[in-house]
Coordinates of C-alpha atoms in Angstrom, one line a residue:
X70 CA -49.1 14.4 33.0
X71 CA -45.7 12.2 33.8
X72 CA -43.3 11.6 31.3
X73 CA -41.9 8.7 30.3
X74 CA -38.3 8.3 32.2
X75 CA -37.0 6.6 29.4
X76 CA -37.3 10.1 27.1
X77 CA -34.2 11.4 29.6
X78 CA -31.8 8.8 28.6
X79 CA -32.5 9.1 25.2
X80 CA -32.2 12.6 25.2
X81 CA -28.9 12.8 26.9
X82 CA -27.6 10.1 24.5
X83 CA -28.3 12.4 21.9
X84 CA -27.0 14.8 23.4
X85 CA -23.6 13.3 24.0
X86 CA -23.5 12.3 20.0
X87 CA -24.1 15.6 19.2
X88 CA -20.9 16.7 20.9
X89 CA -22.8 19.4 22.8
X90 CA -21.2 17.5 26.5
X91 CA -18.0 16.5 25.7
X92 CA -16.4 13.5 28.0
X93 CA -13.2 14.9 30.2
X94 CA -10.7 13.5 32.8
X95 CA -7.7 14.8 33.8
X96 CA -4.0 13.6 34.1
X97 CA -3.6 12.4 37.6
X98 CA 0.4 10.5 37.6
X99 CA 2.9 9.7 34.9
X100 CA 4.2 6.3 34.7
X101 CA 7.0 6.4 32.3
X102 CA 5.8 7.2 28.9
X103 CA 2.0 6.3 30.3
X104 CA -0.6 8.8 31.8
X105 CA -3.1 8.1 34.6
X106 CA -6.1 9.4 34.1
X107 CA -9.4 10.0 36.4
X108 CA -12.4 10.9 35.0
X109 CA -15.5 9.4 32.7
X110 CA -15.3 5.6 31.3
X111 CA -13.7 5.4 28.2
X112 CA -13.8 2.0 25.4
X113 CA -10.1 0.3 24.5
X114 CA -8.1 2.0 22.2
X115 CA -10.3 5.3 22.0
X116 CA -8.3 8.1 21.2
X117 CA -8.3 11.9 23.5
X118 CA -7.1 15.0 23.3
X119 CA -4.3 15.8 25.6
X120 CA -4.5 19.4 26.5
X121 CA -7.4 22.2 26.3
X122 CA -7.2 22.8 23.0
X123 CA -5.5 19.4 21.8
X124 CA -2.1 21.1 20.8
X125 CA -0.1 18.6 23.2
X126 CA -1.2 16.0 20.8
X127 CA -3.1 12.4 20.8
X128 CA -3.4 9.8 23.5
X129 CA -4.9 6.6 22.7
X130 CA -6.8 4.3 26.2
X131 CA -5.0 1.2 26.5
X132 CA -6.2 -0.1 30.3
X133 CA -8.1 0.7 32.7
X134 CA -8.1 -0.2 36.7
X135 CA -10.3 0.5 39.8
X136 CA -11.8 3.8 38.4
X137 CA -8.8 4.9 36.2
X138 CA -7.4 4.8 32.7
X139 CA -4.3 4.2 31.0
X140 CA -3.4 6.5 28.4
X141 CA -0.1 6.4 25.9
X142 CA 0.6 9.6 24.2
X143 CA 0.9 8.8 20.2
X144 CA 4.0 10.8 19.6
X145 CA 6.9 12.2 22.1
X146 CA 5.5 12.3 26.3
X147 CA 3.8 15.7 26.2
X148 CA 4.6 18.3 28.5
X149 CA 1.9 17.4 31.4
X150 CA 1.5 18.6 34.5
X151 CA -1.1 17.5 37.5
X152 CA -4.7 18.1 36.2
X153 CA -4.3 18.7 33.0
X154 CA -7.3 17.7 30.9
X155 CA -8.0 14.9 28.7
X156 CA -10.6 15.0 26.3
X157 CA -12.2 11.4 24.7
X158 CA -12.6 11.6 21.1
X159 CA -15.3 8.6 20.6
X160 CA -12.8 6.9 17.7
X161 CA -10.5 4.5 17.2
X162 CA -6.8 5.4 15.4
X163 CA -6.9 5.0 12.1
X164 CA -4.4 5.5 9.3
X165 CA -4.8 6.6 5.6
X166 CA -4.2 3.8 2.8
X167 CA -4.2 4.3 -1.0
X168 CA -2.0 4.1 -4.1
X169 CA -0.6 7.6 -2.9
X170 CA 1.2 5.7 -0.2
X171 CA 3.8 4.0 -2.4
X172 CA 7.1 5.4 -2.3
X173 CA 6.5 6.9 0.7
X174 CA 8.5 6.9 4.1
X175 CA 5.9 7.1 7.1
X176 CA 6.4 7.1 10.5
X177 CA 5.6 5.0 13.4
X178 CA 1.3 6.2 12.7
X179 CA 1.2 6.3 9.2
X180 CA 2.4 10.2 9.0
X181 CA 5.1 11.2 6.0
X182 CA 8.1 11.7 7.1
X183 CA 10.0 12.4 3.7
X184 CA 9.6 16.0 3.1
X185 CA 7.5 15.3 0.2
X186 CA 4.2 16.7 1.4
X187 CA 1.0 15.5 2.2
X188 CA 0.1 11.9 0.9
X189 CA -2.0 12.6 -2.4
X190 CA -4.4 10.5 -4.3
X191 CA -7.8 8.7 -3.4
X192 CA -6.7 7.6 0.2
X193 CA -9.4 5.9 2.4
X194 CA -9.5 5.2 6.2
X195 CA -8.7 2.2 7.6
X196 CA -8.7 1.0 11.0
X197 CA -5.2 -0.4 12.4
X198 CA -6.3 -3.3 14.8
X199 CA -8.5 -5.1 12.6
X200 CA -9.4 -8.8 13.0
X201 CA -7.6 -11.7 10.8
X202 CA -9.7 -13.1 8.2
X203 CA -11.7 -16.1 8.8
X204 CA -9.8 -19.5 8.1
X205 CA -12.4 -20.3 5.9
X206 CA -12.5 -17.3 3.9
X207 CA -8.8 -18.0 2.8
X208 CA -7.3 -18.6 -0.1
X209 CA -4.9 -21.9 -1.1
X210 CA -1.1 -21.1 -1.2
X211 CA -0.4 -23.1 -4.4
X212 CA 2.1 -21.2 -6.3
X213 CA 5.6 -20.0 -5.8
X214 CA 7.2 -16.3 -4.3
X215 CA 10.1 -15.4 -6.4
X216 CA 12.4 -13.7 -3.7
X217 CA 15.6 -13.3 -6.1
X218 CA 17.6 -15.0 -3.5
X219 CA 19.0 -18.3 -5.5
X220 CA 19.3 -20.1 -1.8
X221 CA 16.2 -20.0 -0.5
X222 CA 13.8 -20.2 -3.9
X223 CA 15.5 -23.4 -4.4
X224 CA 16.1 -25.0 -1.4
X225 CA 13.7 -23.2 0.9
X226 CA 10.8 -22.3 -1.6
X227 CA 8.2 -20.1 -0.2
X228 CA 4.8 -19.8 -1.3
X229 CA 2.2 -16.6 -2.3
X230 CA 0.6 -15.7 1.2
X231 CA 3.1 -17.7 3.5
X232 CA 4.4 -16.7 6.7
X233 CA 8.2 -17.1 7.7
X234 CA 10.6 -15.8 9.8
X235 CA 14.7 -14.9 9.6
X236 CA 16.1 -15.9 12.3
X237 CA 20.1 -14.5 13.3
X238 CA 22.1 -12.9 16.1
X239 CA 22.9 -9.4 15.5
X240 CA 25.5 -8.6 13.0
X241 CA 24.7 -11.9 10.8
X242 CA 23.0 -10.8 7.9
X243 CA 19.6 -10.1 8.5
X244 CA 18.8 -6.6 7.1
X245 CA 21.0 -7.4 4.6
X246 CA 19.0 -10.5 3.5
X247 CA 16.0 -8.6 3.8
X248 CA 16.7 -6.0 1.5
X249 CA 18.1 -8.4 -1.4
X250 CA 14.4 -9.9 -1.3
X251 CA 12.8 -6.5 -1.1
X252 CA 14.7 -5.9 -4.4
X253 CA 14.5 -9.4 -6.4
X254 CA 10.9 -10.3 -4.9
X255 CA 7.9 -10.1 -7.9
X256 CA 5.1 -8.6 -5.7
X257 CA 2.7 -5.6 -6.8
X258 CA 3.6 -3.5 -3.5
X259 CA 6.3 -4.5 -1.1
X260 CA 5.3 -3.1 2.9
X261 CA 8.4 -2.5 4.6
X262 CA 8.3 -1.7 8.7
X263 CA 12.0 -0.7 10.3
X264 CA 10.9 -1.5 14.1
X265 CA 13.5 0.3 16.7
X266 CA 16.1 0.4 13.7
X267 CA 18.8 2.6 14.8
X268 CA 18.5 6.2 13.2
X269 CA 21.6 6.2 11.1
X270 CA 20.5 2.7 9.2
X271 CA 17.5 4.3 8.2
X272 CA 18.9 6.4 5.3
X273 CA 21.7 3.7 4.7
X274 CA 18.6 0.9 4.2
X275 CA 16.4 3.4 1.7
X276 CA 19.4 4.3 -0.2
X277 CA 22.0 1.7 -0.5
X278 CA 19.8 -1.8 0.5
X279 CA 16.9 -0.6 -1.0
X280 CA 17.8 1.8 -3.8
X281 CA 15.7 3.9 -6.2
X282 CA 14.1 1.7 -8.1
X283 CA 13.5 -0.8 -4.9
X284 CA 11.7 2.2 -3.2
X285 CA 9.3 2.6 -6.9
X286 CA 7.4 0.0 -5.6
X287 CA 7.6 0.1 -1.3
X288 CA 6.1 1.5 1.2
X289 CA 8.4 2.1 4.4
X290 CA 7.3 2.9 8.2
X291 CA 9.6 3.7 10.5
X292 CA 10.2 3.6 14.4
X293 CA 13.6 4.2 15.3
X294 CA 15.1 3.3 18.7
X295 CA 14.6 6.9 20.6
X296 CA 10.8 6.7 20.3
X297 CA 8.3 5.4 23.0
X298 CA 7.6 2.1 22.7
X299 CA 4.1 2.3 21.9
X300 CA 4.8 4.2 18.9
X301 CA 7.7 1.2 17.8
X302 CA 4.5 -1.0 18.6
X303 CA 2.1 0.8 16.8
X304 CA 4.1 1.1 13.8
X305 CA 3.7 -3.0 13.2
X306 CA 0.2 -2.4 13.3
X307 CA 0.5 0.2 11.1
X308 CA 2.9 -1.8 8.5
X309 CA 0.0 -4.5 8.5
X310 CA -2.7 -3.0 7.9
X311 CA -1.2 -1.2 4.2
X312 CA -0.2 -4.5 3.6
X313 CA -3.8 -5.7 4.4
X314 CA -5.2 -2.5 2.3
X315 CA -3.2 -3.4 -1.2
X316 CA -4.4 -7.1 -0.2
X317 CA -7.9 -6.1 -0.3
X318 CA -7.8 -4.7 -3.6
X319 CA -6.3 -7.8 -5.2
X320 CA -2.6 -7.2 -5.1
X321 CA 0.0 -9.5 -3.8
X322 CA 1.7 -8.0 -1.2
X323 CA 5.1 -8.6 0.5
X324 CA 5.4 -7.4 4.5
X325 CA 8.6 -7.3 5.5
X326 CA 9.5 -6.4 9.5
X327 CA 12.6 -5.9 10.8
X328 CA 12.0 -6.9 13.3
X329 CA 10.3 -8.5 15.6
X330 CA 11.5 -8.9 18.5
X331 CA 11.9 -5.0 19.1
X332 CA 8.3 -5.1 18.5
X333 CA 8.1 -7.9 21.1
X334 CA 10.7 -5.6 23.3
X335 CA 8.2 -2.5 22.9
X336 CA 5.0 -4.6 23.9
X337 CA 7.0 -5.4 26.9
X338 CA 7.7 -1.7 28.3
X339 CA 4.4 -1.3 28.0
X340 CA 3.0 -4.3 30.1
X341 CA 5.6 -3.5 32.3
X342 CA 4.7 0.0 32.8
X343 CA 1.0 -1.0 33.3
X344 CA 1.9 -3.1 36.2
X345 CA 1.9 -6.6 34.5
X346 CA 4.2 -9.5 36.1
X347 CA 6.9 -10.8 34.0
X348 CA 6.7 -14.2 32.8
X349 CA 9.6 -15.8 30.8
X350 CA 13.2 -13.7 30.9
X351 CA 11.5 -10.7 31.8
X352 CA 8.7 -10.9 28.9
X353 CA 4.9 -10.5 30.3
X354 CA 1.5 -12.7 29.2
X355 CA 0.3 -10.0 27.0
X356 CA 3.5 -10.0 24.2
X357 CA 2.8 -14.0 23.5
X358 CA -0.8 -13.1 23.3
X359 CA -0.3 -10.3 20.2
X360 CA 2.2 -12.6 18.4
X361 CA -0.5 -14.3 16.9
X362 CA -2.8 -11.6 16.8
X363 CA -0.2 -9.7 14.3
X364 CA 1.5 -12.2 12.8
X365 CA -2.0 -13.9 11.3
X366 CA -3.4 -11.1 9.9
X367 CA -0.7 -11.7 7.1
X368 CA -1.2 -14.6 4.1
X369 CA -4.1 -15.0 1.7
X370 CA -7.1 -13.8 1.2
X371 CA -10.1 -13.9 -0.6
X372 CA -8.5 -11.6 -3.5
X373 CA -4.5 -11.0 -3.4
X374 CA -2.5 -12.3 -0.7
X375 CA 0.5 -11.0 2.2
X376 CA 3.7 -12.9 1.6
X377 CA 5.1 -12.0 5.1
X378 CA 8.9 -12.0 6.0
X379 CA 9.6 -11.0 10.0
X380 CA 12.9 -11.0 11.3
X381 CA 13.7 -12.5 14.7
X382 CA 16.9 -11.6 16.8
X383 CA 17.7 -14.2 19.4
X384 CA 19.7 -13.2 22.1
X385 CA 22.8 -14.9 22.0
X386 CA 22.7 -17.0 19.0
X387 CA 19.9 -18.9 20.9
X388 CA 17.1 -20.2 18.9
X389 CA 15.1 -21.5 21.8
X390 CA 14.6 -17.8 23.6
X391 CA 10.9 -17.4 24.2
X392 CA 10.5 -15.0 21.5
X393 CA 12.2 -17.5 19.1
X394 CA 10.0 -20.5 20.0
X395 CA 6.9 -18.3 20.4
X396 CA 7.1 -17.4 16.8
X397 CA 8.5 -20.1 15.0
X398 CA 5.6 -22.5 16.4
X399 CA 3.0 -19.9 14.5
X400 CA 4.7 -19.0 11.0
X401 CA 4.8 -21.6 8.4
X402 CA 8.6 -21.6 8.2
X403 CA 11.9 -20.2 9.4
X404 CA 15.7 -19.2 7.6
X405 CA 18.1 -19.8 10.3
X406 CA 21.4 -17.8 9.4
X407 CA 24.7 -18.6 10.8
X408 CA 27.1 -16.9 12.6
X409 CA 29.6 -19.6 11.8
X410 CA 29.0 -19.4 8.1
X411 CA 29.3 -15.2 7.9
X412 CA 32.5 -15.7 10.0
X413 CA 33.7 -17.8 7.1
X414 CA 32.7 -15.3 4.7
X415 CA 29.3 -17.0 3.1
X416 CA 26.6 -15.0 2.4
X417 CA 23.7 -15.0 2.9
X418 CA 24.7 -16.8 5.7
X419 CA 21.8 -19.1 5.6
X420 CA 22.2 -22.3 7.5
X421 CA 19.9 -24.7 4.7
X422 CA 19.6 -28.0 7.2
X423 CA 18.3 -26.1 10.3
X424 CA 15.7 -23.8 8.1
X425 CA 12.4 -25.0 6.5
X426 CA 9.7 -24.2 4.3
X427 CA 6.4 -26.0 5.6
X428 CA 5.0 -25.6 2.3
X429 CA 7.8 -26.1 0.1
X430 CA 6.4 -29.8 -0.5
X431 CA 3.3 -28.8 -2.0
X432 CA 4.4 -26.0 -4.2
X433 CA 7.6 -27.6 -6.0
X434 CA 7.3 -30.2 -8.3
X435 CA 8.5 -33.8 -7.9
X436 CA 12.0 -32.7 -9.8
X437 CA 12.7 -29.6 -8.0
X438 CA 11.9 -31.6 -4.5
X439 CA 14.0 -34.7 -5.3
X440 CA 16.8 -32.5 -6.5
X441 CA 16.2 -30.7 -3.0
X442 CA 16.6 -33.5 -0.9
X443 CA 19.4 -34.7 -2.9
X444 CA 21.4 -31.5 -2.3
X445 CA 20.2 -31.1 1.5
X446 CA 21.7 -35.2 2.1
X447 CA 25.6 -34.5 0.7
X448 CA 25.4 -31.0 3.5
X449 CA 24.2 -33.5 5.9
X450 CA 26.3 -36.1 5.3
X451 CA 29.3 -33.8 5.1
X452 CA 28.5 -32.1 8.3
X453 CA 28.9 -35.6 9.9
X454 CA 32.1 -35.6 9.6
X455 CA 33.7 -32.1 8.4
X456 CA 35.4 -32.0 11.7
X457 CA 37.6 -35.5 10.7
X458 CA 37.7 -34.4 7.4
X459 CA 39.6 -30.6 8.2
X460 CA 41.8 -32.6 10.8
X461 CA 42.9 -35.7 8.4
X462 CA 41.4 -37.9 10.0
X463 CA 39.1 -39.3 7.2
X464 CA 40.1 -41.8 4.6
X465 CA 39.0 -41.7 1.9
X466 CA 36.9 -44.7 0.4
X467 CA 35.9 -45.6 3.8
X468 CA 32.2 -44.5 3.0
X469 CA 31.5 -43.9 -0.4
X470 CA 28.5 -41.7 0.1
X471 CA 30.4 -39.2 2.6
X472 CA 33.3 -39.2 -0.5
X473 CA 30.6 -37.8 -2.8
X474 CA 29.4 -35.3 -0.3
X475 CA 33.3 -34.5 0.0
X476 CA 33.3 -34.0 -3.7
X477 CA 30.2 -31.8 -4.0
X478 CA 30.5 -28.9 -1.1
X479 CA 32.8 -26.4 -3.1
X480 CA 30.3 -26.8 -5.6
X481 CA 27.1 -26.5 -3.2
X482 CA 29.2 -24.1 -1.4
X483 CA 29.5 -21.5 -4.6
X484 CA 26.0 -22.4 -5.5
X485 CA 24.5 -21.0 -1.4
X486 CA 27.0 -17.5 -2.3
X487 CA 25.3 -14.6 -3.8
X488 CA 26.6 -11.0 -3.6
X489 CA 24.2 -8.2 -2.2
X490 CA 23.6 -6.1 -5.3
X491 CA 22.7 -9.7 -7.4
X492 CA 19.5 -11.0 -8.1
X493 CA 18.7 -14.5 -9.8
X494 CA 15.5 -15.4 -11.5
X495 CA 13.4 -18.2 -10.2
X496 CA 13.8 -20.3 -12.7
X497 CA 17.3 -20.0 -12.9
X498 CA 18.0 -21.0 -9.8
X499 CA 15.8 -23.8 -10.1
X500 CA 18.1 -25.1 -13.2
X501 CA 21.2 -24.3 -11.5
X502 CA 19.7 -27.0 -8.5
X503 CA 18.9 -29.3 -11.1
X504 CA 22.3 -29.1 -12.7
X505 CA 24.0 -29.0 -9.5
X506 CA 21.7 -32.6 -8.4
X507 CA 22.6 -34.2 -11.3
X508 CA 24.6 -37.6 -12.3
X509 CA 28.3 -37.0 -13.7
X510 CA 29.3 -38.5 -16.6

C-alpha cells in the first residue's frame, strides 16, 4: 500500500527540531573580521557555532549571496582556517535583562565585564533587534525630564520619552555633558552605552564622570575602540533593548550613547566588508537605513518611557555631515555645543540659539516660555553685533534694544556656566530664568 509522500517531509522536519541532523557549512574565505561560509540556508541574524565543539566561539548570519553566507564572529576573529565547520544554532542573539543588571558594566553582548560575577537575580531573555512600538500604542510626552543641567532645563526643556541629540567636534564637551545629566537626571534606571570609547576613558567615565552613587542606579555597556565593529554595533542594540526592558515594566528610563556616529562608523565596516558601494563621504545605504531603526525604538510607551540622549561627532565642526543631518531630521531636538564658547572657557559649551527642543513648547508653561524667548532675543540681538561692540565700534544709545542686550550677557553669561561636579534642581533653574527675564527696578 503507498504512502503518503507528504509523511517524509514531515518526518524529516521533525527530525531536524529534534536536533538529531544538525545544519553544517564550513568557512570557505575571511573578509576582514567576516567569514564566508558554504553550506545549508540559514535565516538573518541566526546564530552558529564556530568550530567542532563550539569553543572558537559564536558567529551570528548577517547576508547571504549566490549560495553563501555572511557570518561576523560575536567576540575577537577566531582562529579559522579553510574548512573549518560552522554549525547553525536555529536562534536569534539574545541578551539577559533584569533588576540584577543595574550597576553593572557589560560588554559589547550584554556579558559582565566587572569582575563581580555572574549577573544575579530574576533575569529574563530578551531579544536584541526588536521592532519599535506602534505609533499608536504610544504614550503623550507631556511632562518635563529634569537633567540637572540649569542650561538646557530652562532654555532647552526636554520632555519624558523624547529623543535628542549632542552635537560637538571632539574635545568640546560632550562626554562631559553627558555625564553631568547621567548624575543630575531623575529617572528610575539610567542605560549608558560607551560606543568605540577609547579604553583608558572607560574607567575615568565610571569613576570620576559618573561616580559611586551615579553608577547606584546605571547600567553601562561598553565597546571600546580595539573591538570589531560588529561588536561596537551590536553593543547599541544591546544598550536599547535594557533600556526597552526597564521601559516595559513601567520605569522611566534614560539611554544615553556616546556615541553615535562610531556606531554609524562600525555599521560602515561592515557594509563595506560585505561588498556594499559607498554612498555619501564613504558611508553605505545600509547605516541611514538603521538610524531610524535604533534611534525610534527609544521614547514612550504604553507604561514608562526612554528619555534618549545620543551624541553625535561631526567631523570638523560641520553640522551638515551626513551623519549630522541624517540624525537630526529624526530626533525631536538637538544641543549644539561650541568650540568657540569652550575656547572661551564656558561650559557646558552649549551654543542656546543654534539648539532646540521641538517639544519644549508644549511642556513649559506660558511664564517659563515667554521668559525663554525673552532671554534667547538679548543672545540674538547681541550676536548681531558683538563683533562692533569688542572693536568700539558701537555707540551706545544708537539702538536701545541692542544696549539692553549689552547690559544683560554677563549676566546670561554666568547664568549658561555650571561646573562639572554641580547639579541644579529643576525648579531652580526655572526661577533663576524668571529672575534673570525680569523688569529692573
Amino acid at each position: 500500500m503507498a504512502r503518503d509522500p507528504s509523511w517524509v517531509a514531515e518526518a524529516i522536519r521533525e527530525v531536524e527540531r529534534r536536533h538529531l541532523v544538525r545544519r553544517a557549512g564550513r568557512v570557505m574565505r575571511v573578509i576582514g573580521h567576516m567569514l564566508e561560509v558554504a553550506g545549508p540556508t540559514a535565516s538573518l541574524g541566526e546564530l552558529c557555532a564556530l568550530g567542532r565543539d563550539a569553543s572558537e566561539g559564536l558567529g551570528e548570519v548577517i547576508g547571504f549571496h549566490e549560495g553563501r553566507l555572511y557570518v561576523v564572529p560575536l567576540g575577537p576573529l577566531p582562529e579559522v582556517s579553510p574548512g573549518t565547520p560552522v554549525r547553525f544554532l536555529e536562534r536569534q542573539f539574545r541578551i539577559r535583562c533584569g533588576p540584577g543588571l543595574v550597576g553593572r558594566v557589560l560588554n559589547g553582548l550584554g556579558e559582565p565585564i566587572d569582575d563581580r560575577g555572574p549577573l544575579e537575580g530574576p533575569l529574563v531573555w530578551r531579544t536584541v533587534d526588536a521592532p519599535a512600538i506602534s505609533p499608536l500604542r504610544r504614550g503623550r510626552i507631556s511632562s518635563p525630564y529634569a537633567t540637572g543641567v540649569r542650561a538646557i532645563d530652562a532654555l532647552l526643556t526636554i520632555g519624558r520619552g523624547q529623543r535628542v541629540g549632542l552635537f560637538a567636534g571632539s574635545g568640546v564637551g560632550k562626554s562631559t555633558l553627558l555625564s553631568m545629566m547621567a548624575r543630575g537626571g531623575r529617572a528610575d534606571v539610567h542605560v549608558i552605552a560607551l560606543v568605540g570609547e577609547r579604553g583608558r576613558e572607560v574607567r575615568e567615565f565610571l569613576e570620576d564622570d559618573l561616580g559611586e552613587e551615579g553608577m547606584r542606579r546605571s547600567v553601562v555597556i561598553v565597546a571600546t575602540s580595539d573591538e570589531s565593529a560588529y561588536v561596537r554595533s551590536k553593543a547599541a542594540f544591546v544598550a536599547t533593548a535594557i533600556a526597552e526592558h526597564f521601559r516595559d515594566e513601567g520605569m522611566h528610563v534614560t539611554l544615553m550613547m556616546d556615541s553615535l556616529t562610531r556606531f554609524a562608523m562600525a555599521e560602515r565596516e561592515v557594509g563595506l566588508a560585505m561588498g556594499e558601494p559607498p554612498s555619501s563621504r564613504g558611508y553605505t545605504p545600509s547605516v541611514f537605513a538603521k538610524l531610524p531603526v535604533l534611534l525610534e525604538r527609544a521614547g514612550p510607551g504604553p507604561v514608562g518611557a526612554i528619555t534618549a540622549v545620543y551624541t553625535v561627532l561631526v567631523e570638523g565642526d560641520d553640522l551638515n555631515d551626513p551623519i549630522a543631518d541624517a540624525v537630526r531630521g529624526i530626533l525631536d531636538g538637538h544641543i549644539v555645543l561650541s568650540r568657540s564658547l569652550a575656547n572661551r572657557g564656558q561650559f557646558p559649551a552649549i551654543d542656546v540659539l543654534q539648539s532646540l527642543s521641538r517639544l519644549f513648547p508644549s511642556i513649559a508653561d506660558e511664564d517659563h516660555r515667554r521668559a525663554a524667548e525673552r532671554v534667547r532675543e538679548w543672545m540674538a540681538r547681541y550676536g548681531e553685533i558683538e563683533d562692533l561692540f569688542r572693536i568700539g565700534a558701537y555707540r551706545q544709545g544708537t539702538d536701545p534694544a541692542v544696549d539692553e542686550a549689552i547690559q544683560r550677557m554677563p549676566e546670561i553669561l554666568e547664568f549658561l556656566r555650571q561646573k562639572k561636579g554641580e547639579t541644579v534642581a529643576f525648579e531652580e533653574a526655572i526661577t533663576q530664568l524668571l529672575n534673570l527675564a525680569g523688569d529692573r527696578e
